[in-house]
JSON list of C-alpha atoms in Angstrom, two decimals:
[
{"chain": "A", "resi": 594, "resn": "MET", "atom": "CA", "xyz": [100.75, 107.85, 129.73]},
{"chain": "A", "resi": 595, "resn": "THR", "atom": "CA", "xyz": [102.83, 108.55, 126.90]},
{"chain": "A", "resi": 596, "resn": "ALA", "atom": "CA", "xyz": [104.98, 106.32, 124.91]},
{"chain": "A", "resi": 597, "resn": "PRO", "atom": "CA", "xyz": [108.71, 106.48, 125.80]},
{"chain": "A", "resi": 598, "resn": "THR", "atom": "CA", "xyz": [110.93, 108.27, 123.82]},
{"chain": "A", "resi": 599, "resn": "ALA", "atom": "CA", "xyz": [112.92, 104.98, 122.60]},
{"chain": "A", "resi": 600, "resn": "PHE", "atom": "CA", "xyz": [109.42, 103.66, 121.47]},
{"chain": "A", "resi": 601, "resn": "ARG", "atom": "CA", "xyz": [108.41, 106.61, 119.46]},
{"chain": "A", "resi": 602, "resn": "GLN", "atom": "CA", "xyz": [112.19, 106.54, 117.89]},
{"chain": "A", "resi": 603, "resn": "GLN", "atom": "CA", "xyz": [111.67, 103.19, 116.77]},
{"chain": "A", "resi": 604, "resn": "LEU", "atom": "CA", "xyz": [108.22, 103.67, 115.46]},
{"chain": "A", "resi": 605, "resn": "LEU", "atom": "CA", "xyz": [109.33, 106.83, 113.49]},
{"chain": "A", "resi": 606, "resn": "SER", "atom": "CA", "xyz": [112.09, 104.66, 111.78]},
{"chain": "A", "resi": 607, "resn": "THR", "atom": "CA", "xyz": [109.18, 102.22, 110.54]},
{"chain": "A", "resi": 608, "resn": "ILE", "atom": "CA", "xyz": [107.30, 105.36, 108.60]},
{"chain": "A", "resi": 609, "resn": "PRO", "atom": "CA", "xyz": [109.15, 104.99, 105.30]},
{"chain": "A", "resi": 610, "resn": "ARG", "atom": "CA", "xyz": [108.50, 101.22, 104.96]},
{"chain": "A", "resi": 611, "resn": "LEU", "atom": "CA", "xyz": [105.12, 101.59, 106.20]},
{"chain": "A", "resi": 612, "resn": "ARG", "atom": "CA", "xyz": [104.14, 104.14, 103.91]},
{"chain": "A", "resi": 613, "resn": "ARG", "atom": "CA", "xyz": [105.48, 102.39, 100.91]},
{"chain": "A", "resi": 614, "resn": "TYR", "atom": "CA", "xyz": [103.55, 99.29, 102.05]},
{"chain": "A", "resi": 615, "resn": "ALA", "atom": "CA", "xyz": [100.40, 101.10, 102.42]},
{"chain": "A", "resi": 616, "resn": "ARG", "atom": "CA", "xyz": [100.98, 102.89, 99.10]},
{"chain": "A", "resi": 617, "resn": "SER", "atom": "CA", "xyz": [101.34, 99.73, 97.38]},
{"chain": "A", "resi": 618, "resn": "LEU", "atom": "CA", "xyz": [98.26, 98.33, 98.98]},
{"chain": "A", "resi": 619, "resn": "VAL", "atom": "CA", "xyz": [95.70, 100.99, 98.32]},
{"chain": "A", "resi": 620, "resn": "PHE", "atom": "CA", "xyz": [97.17, 102.84, 95.24]},
{"chain": "A", "resi": 621, "resn": "ASP", "atom": "CA", "xyz": [96.15, 105.95, 96.14]},
{"chain": "A", "resi": 622, "resn": "ALA", "atom": "CA", "xyz": [98.54, 108.57, 97.90]},
{"chain": "A", "resi": 623, "resn": "SER", "atom": "CA", "xyz": [95.94, 110.06, 100.11]},
{"chain": "A", "resi": 624, "resn": "ALA", "atom": "CA", "xyz": [94.09, 106.88, 101.41]},
{"chain": "A", "resi": 625, "resn": "ALA", "atom": "CA", "xyz": [97.74, 105.49, 102.15]},
{"chain": "A", "resi": 626, "resn": "ASP", "atom": "CA", "xyz": [98.56, 108.43, 104.31]},
{"chain": "A", "resi": 627, "resn": "ASP", "atom": "CA", "xyz": [95.44, 108.11, 106.09]},
{"chain": "A", "resi": 628, "resn": "LEU", "atom": "CA", "xyz": [96.28, 104.58, 106.81]},
{"chain": "A", "resi": 629, "resn": "VAL", "atom": "CA", "xyz": [99.72, 105.31, 107.82]},
{"chain": "A", "resi": 630, "resn": "GLN", "atom": "CA", "xyz": [98.50, 107.89, 110.21]},
{"chain": "A", "resi": 631, "resn": "THR", "atom": "CA", "xyz": [95.77, 105.50, 111.71]},
{"chain": "A", "resi": 632, "resn": "ALA", "atom": "CA", "xyz": [98.38, 102.61, 112.08]},
{"chain": "A", "resi": 633, "resn": "LEU", "atom": "CA", "xyz": [100.83, 105.31, 113.74]},
{"chain": "A", "resi": 634, "resn": "GLU", "atom": "CA", "xyz": [98.01, 106.64, 116.08]},
{"chain": "A", "resi": 635, "resn": "ARG", "atom": "CA", "xyz": [97.05, 103.08, 117.31]},
{"chain": "A", "resi": 636, "resn": "ALA", "atom": "CA", "xyz": [100.50, 102.28, 117.76]},
{"chain": "A", "resi": 637, "resn": "LEU", "atom": "CA", "xyz": [101.14, 105.00, 119.83]},
{"chain": "A", "resi": 638, "resn": "ALA", "atom": "CA", "xyz": [97.83, 104.41, 121.73]},
{"chain": "A", "resi": 639, "resn": "HIS", "atom": "CA", "xyz": [98.72, 100.69, 122.60]},
{"chain": "A", "resi": 640, "resn": "TRP", "atom": "CA", "xyz": [102.51, 101.02, 122.86]},
{"chain": "A", "resi": 641, "resn": "HIS", "atom": "CA", "xyz": [102.06, 99.16, 126.08]},
{"chain": "A", "resi": 642, "resn": "GLN", "atom": "CA", "xyz": [101.02, 96.17, 124.06]},
{"chain": "A", "resi": 643, "resn": "PHE", "atom": "CA", "xyz": [104.22, 96.05, 122.16]},
{"chain": "A", "resi": 644, "resn": "ASP", "atom": "CA", "xyz": [106.48, 93.07, 122.81]},
{"chain": "A", "resi": 645, "resn": "GLN", "atom": "CA", "xyz": [110.17, 94.00, 122.59]},
{"chain": "A", "resi": 646, "resn": "ARG", "atom": "CA", "xyz": [111.11, 90.85, 121.30]},
{"chain": "A", "resi": 647, "resn": "ARG", "atom": "CA", "xyz": [109.10, 91.27, 118.38]},
{"chain": "A", "resi": 648, "resn": "ASP", "atom": "CA", "xyz": [110.05, 93.46, 114.86]},
{"chain": "A", "resi": 649, "resn": "ILE", "atom": "CA", "xyz": [108.48, 96.79, 115.37]},
{"chain": "A", "resi": 650, "resn": "LEU", "atom": "CA", "xyz": [107.94, 97.09, 111.72]},
{"chain": "A", "resi": 651, "resn": "VAL", "atom": "CA", "xyz": [106.09, 93.71, 111.82]},
{"chain": "A", "resi": 652, "resn": "TRP", "atom": "CA", "xyz": [103.88, 94.74, 114.40]},
{"chain": "A", "resi": 653, "resn": "VAL", "atom": "CA", "xyz": [103.17, 98.19, 112.91]},
{"chain": "A", "resi": 654, "resn": "ILE", "atom": "CA", "xyz": [102.34, 96.49, 109.44]},
{"chain": "A", "resi": 655, "resn": "SER", "atom": "CA", "xyz": [100.10, 94.06, 111.59]},
{"chain": "A", "resi": 656, "resn": "ILE", "atom": "CA", "xyz": [98.22, 97.39, 112.91]},
{"chain": "A", "resi": 657, "resn": "ALA", "atom": "CA", "xyz": [98.05, 98.86, 109.28]},
{"chain": "A", "resi": 658, "resn": "HIS", "atom": "CA", "xyz": [96.68, 95.53, 107.99]},
{"chain": "A", "resi": 659, "resn": "ASN", "atom": "CA", "xyz": [93.94, 95.54, 110.71]},
{"chain": "A", "resi": 660, "resn": "ALA", "atom": "CA", "xyz": [93.24, 99.12, 109.96]},
{"chain": "A", "resi": 661, "resn": "HIS", "atom": "CA", "xyz": [92.90, 98.35, 106.30]},
{"chain": "A", "resi": 662, "resn": "MET", "atom": "CA", "xyz": [90.72, 95.46, 106.81]},
{"chain": "A", "resi": 663, "resn": "ASP", "atom": "CA", "xyz": [88.50, 97.50, 109.10]},
{"chain": "A", "resi": 664, "resn": "GLU", "atom": "CA", "xyz": [88.11, 100.00, 106.26]},
{"chain": "A", "resi": 665, "resn": "ARG", "atom": "CA", "xyz": [87.41, 97.55, 103.96]},
{"chain": "A", "resi": 666, "resn": "ARG", "atom": "CA", "xyz": [84.52, 96.16, 106.11]},
{"chain": "A", "resi": 667, "resn": "ARG", "atom": "CA", "xyz": [83.26, 99.57, 106.71]},
{"chain": "A", "resi": 668, "resn": "ARG", "atom": "CA", "xyz": [82.90, 100.03, 102.68]},
{"chain": "A", "resi": 669, "resn": "SER", "atom": "CA", "xyz": [80.80, 97.24, 101.47]},
{"chain": "A", "resi": 670, "resn": "HIS", "atom": "CA", "xyz": [82.39, 97.33, 98.01]},
{"chain": "A", "resi": 671, "resn": "LEU", "atom": "CA", "xyz": [85.93, 97.68, 96.67]},
{"chain": "A", "resi": 672, "resn": "VAL", "atom": "CA", "xyz": [86.90, 100.70, 94.84]},
{"chain": "A", "resi": 673, "resn": "SER", "atom": "CA", "xyz": [88.96, 100.30, 91.69]},
{"chain": "A", "resi": 674, "resn": "VAL", "atom": "CA", "xyz": [91.34, 102.84, 90.66]},
{"chain": "A", "resi": 675, "resn": "ASP", "atom": "CA", "xyz": [92.56, 103.12, 87.10]},
{"chain": "A", "resi": 676, "resn": "PRO", "atom": "CA", "xyz": [96.35, 103.18, 87.01]},
{"chain": "A", "resi": 677, "resn": "SER", "atom": "CA", "xyz": [96.08, 106.40, 84.56]},
{"chain": "A", "resi": 678, "resn": "GLU", "atom": "CA", "xyz": [94.40, 108.37, 87.49]},
{"chain": "A", "resi": 679, "resn": "LEU", "atom": "CA", "xyz": [97.46, 108.03, 89.85]},
{"chain": "A", "resi": 680, "resn": "GLN", "atom": "CA", "xyz": [98.46, 111.23, 90.70]},
{"chain": "A", "resi": 681, "resn": "ASP", "atom": "CA", "xyz": [101.94, 110.15, 92.23]},
{"chain": "A", "resi": 682, "resn": "GLY", "atom": "CA", "xyz": [105.23, 110.43, 90.62]},
{"chain": "A", "resi": 683, "resn": "PRO", "atom": "CA", "xyz": [107.35, 107.87, 89.03]},
{"chain": "A", "resi": 684, "resn": "ASP", "atom": "CA", "xyz": [109.06, 106.91, 92.66]},
{"chain": "A", "resi": 685, "resn": "SER", "atom": "CA", "xyz": [105.60, 106.29, 94.53]},
{"chain": "A", "resi": 686, "resn": "ILE", "atom": "CA", "xyz": [105.54, 102.67, 94.55]},
{"chain": "A", "resi": 687, "resn": "ALA", "atom": "CA", "xyz": [108.35, 100.66, 93.04]},
{"chain": "A", "resi": 688, "resn": "GLY", "atom": "CA", "xyz": [111.01, 103.52, 92.87]},
{"chain": "A", "resi": 689, "resn": "PRO", "atom": "CA", "xyz": [112.43, 104.56, 89.43]},
{"chain": "A", "resi": 690, "resn": "VAL", "atom": "CA", "xyz": [111.73, 102.42, 86.61]},
{"chain": "A", "resi": 691, "resn": "SER", "atom": "CA", "xyz": [113.30, 103.13, 83.32]},
{"chain": "A", "resi": 692, "resn": "ASP", "atom": "CA", "xyz": [110.22, 102.06, 81.42]},
{"chain": "A", "resi": 693, "resn": "PRO", "atom": "CA", "xyz": [107.34, 103.98, 82.55]},
{"chain": "A", "resi": 694, "resn": "GLY", "atom": "CA", "xyz": [104.83, 101.81, 80.61]},
{"chain": "A", "resi": 695, "resn": "LEU", "atom": "CA", "xyz": [106.36, 98.53, 82.29]},
{"chain": "A", "resi": 696, "resn": "ARG", "atom": "CA", "xyz": [105.54, 100.77, 85.75]},
{"chain": "A", "resi": 697, "resn": "MET", "atom": "CA", "xyz": [101.93, 101.38, 84.71]},
{"chain": "A", "resi": 698, "resn": "ASP", "atom": "CA", "xyz": [101.57, 97.69, 83.60]},
{"chain": "A", "resi": 699, "resn": "LEU", "atom": "CA", "xyz": [102.90, 96.47, 86.89]},
{"chain": "A", "resi": 700, "resn": "ILE", "atom": "CA", "xyz": [100.54, 98.82, 88.93]},
{"chain": "A", "resi": 701, "resn": "ALA", "atom": "CA", "xyz": [97.43, 97.67, 86.61]},
{"chain": "A", "resi": 702, "resn": "ALA", "atom": "CA", "xyz": [98.30, 94.01, 87.32]},
{"chain": "A", "resi": 703, "resn": "LEU", "atom": "CA", "xyz": [98.82, 94.49, 90.84]},
{"chain": "A", "resi": 704, "resn": "SER", "atom": "CA", "xyz": [95.34, 96.14, 91.34]},
{"chain": "A", "resi": 705, "resn": "ARG", "atom": "CA", "xyz": [93.68, 93.28, 89.68]},
{"chain": "A", "resi": 706, "resn": "LEU", "atom": "CA", "xyz": [94.96, 90.83, 92.03]},
{"chain": "A", "resi": 707, "resn": "PRO", "atom": "CA", "xyz": [92.63, 89.98, 94.65]},
{"chain": "A", "resi": 708, "resn": "VAL", "atom": "CA", "xyz": [93.72, 91.63, 97.99]},
{"chain": "A", "resi": 709, "resn": "GLU", "atom": "CA", "xyz": [94.02, 88.41, 99.69]},
{"chain": "A", "resi": 710, "resn": "GLN", "atom": "CA", "xyz": [97.17, 87.81, 97.06]},
{"chain": "A", "resi": 711, "resn": "ARG", "atom": "CA", "xyz": [98.39, 91.16, 96.82]},
{"chain": "A", "resi": 712, "resn": "GLU", "atom": "CA", "xyz": [98.98, 91.75, 100.74]},
{"chain": "A", "resi": 713, "resn": "PRO", "atom": "CA", "xyz": [101.21, 88.74, 101.02]},
{"chain": "A", "resi": 714, "resn": "LEU", "atom": "CA", "xyz": [102.84, 89.15, 97.75]},
{"chain": "A", "resi": 715, "resn": "LEU", "atom": "CA", "xyz": [103.84, 92.89, 98.69]},
{"chain": "A", "resi": 716, "resn": "LEU", "atom": "CA", "xyz": [105.08, 92.03, 102.36]},
{"chain": "A", "resi": 717, "resn": "VAL", "atom": "CA", "xyz": [107.29, 89.20, 100.92]},
{"chain": "A", "resi": 718, "resn": "THR", "atom": "CA", "xyz": [108.76, 91.04, 97.85]},
{"chain": "A", "resi": 719, "resn": "LEU", "atom": "CA", "xyz": [108.39, 94.84, 98.47]},
{"chain": "A", "resi": 720, "resn": "GLU", "atom": "CA", "xyz": [108.76, 94.70, 102.42]},
{"chain": "A", "resi": 721, "resn": "GLN", "atom": "CA", "xyz": [110.94, 91.46, 102.45]},
{"chain": "A", "resi": 722, "resn": "LEU", "atom": "CA", "xyz": [109.15, 89.95, 105.52]},
{"chain": "A", "resi": 723, "resn": "SER", "atom": "CA", "xyz": [109.40, 86.29, 106.04]},
{"chain": "A", "resi": 724, "resn": "TYR", "atom": "CA", "xyz": [106.55, 83.95, 105.52]},
{"chain": "A", "resi": 725, "resn": "ALA", "atom": "CA", "xyz": [106.36, 83.45, 109.07]},
{"chain": "A", "resi": 726, "resn": "GLU", "atom": "CA", "xyz": [106.20, 87.09, 109.74]},
{"chain": "A", "resi": 727, "resn": "VAL", "atom": "CA", "xyz": [103.76, 87.62, 106.88]},
{"chain": "A", "resi": 728, "resn": "ALA", "atom": "CA", "xyz": [101.54, 84.79, 108.63]},
{"chain": "A", "resi": 729, "resn": "ASP", "atom": "CA", "xyz": [101.92, 86.89, 111.72]},
{"chain": "A", "resi": 730, "resn": "VAL", "atom": "CA", "xyz": [100.81, 90.19, 110.43]},
{"chain": "A", "resi": 731, "resn": "LEU", "atom": "CA", "xyz": [97.76, 88.72, 108.47]},
{"chain": "A", "resi": 732, "resn": "ARG", "atom": "CA", "xyz": [96.97, 86.20, 111.33]},
{"chain": "A", "resi": 733, "resn": "ILE", "atom": "CA", "xyz": [96.80, 83.11, 108.81]},
{"chain": "A", "resi": 734, "resn": "PRO", "atom": "CA", "xyz": [98.56, 79.94, 108.75]},
{"chain": "A", "resi": 735, "resn": "ILE", "atom": "CA", "xyz": [102.00, 79.91, 107.09]},
{"chain": "A", "resi": 736, "resn": "GLY", "atom": "CA", "xyz": [100.84, 77.41, 104.44]},
{"chain": "A", "resi": 737, "resn": "THR", "atom": "CA", "xyz": [98.06, 79.88, 103.18]},
{"chain": "A", "resi": 738, "resn": "VAL", "atom": "CA", "xyz": [100.61, 82.68, 102.99]},
{"chain": "A", "resi": 739, "resn": "MET", "atom": "CA", "xyz": [102.72, 80.34, 100.58]},
{"chain": "A", "resi": 740, "resn": "SER", "atom": "CA", "xyz": [99.54, 79.36, 98.71]},
{"chain": "A", "resi": 741, "resn": "ARG", "atom": "CA", "xyz": [98.59, 82.94, 98.47]},
{"chain": "A", "resi": 742, "resn": "ILE", "atom": "CA", "xyz": [102.03, 84.21, 97.37]},
{"chain": "A", "resi": 743, "resn": "SER", "atom": "CA", "xyz": [102.37, 81.23, 94.70]},
{"chain": "A", "resi": 744, "resn": "ARG", "atom": "CA", "xyz": [98.90, 81.87, 93.00]},
{"chain": "A", "resi": 745, "resn": "GLY", "atom": "CA", "xyz": [99.51, 85.84, 93.24]},
{"chain": "A", "resi": 746, "resn": "ARG", "atom": "CA", "xyz": [102.72, 85.26, 91.37]},
{"chain": "A", "resi": 747, "resn": "ALA", "atom": "CA", "xyz": [101.26, 83.11, 88.88]},
{"chain": "A", "resi": 748, "resn": "ALA", "atom": "CA", "xyz": [98.30, 85.57, 88.14]},
{"chain": "A", "resi": 749, "resn": "LEU", "atom": "CA", "xyz": [100.85, 88.74, 88.08]},
{"chain": "A", "resi": 750, "resn": "ARG", "atom": "CA", "xyz": [102.93, 86.72, 85.36]},
{"chain": "A", "resi": 751, "resn": "ALA", "atom": "CA", "xyz": [99.66, 86.02, 83.43]},
{"chain": "A", "resi": 752, "resn": "LEU", "atom": "CA", "xyz": [98.25, 89.59, 83.81]},
{"chain": "A", "resi": 753, "resn": "LEU", "atom": "CA", "xyz": [101.64, 90.89, 82.78]},
{"chain": "A", "resi": 754, "resn": "ASP", "atom": "CA", "xyz": [101.95, 88.71, 79.69]},
{"chain": "A", "resi": 755, "resn": "GLY", "atom": "CA", "xyz": [98.33, 89.87, 78.66]},
{"chain": "A", "resi": 756, "resn": "HIS", "atom": "CA", "xyz": [96.41, 86.86, 79.84]},
{"chain": "A", "resi": 757, "resn": "ALA", "atom": "CA", "xyz": [93.45, 86.90, 82.39]},
{"chain": "A", "resi": 758, "resn": "PRO", "atom": "CA", "xyz": [94.60, 85.16, 85.35]},
{"chain": "A", "resi": 759, "resn": "SER", "atom": "CA", "xyz": [93.67, 81.52, 85.92]},
{"chain": "A", "resi": 760, "resn": "THR", "atom": "CA", "xyz": [91.24, 81.16, 88.75]},
{"chain": "A", "resi": 761, "resn": "PRO", "atom": "CA", "xyz": [89.24, 78.05, 89.78]},
{"chain": "A", "resi": 762, "resn": "ALA", "atom": "CA", "xyz": [86.23, 80.02, 88.82]},
{"chain": "A", "resi": 763, "resn": "ALA", "atom": "CA", "xyz": [87.56, 80.82, 85.39]},
{"chain": "A", "resi": 764, "resn": "ARG", "atom": "CA", "xyz": [88.91, 77.24, 84.76]},
{"chain": "A", "resi": 765, "resn": "SER", "atom": "CA", "xyz": [85.42, 75.86, 85.72]},
{"chain": "A", "resi": 766, "resn": "LEU", "atom": "CA", "xyz": [83.73, 78.44, 83.38]},
{"chain": "A", "resi": 767, "resn": "ARG", "atom": "CA", "xyz": [85.79, 77.45, 80.42]},
{"chain": "A", "resi": 768, "resn": "ARG", "atom": "CA", "xyz": [84.89, 73.84, 80.96]},
{"chain": "A", "resi": 769, "resn": "VAL", "atom": "CA", "xyz": [81.25, 74.64, 80.75]},
{"chain": "A", "resi": 770, "resn": "VAL", "atom": "CA", "xyz": [81.51, 76.66, 77.89]}
]
């Protein structure tokens, strides 16, 4: 049974924001397109599970998040992408930025954040989801969302200021040394 036309139209309307989220999450246009494709395929395959009272974007981003986590589990190690190797044009992640150096610094800093901090930070700041929606997408308590965003913002500020982010492990290491 195929998805109704109204559902498919709603799903199509999520693609630009879903693509933007995927690209900012994985920092690779090809991998992001694969993630978007996977999320859309899963959404179409399970259209009957969509609750019409829910925001379809939140539902599809949840699917993309789960697909991303599945892929991370498949790969036992994380792949780091050097920002200078990014092939996208200046509009790929944050839109046009007057200072390309700032854009590169931001991409590099975001890529150094742990994915547990980067995901909620991007969902709130870039996709403008509420903390409750992010908690729903990531399937974590709202307090955890707030904590991860707070730590992510602090780490991002530190990285953009040229400092290593302050982590519990880094603080304990400094105490020992």
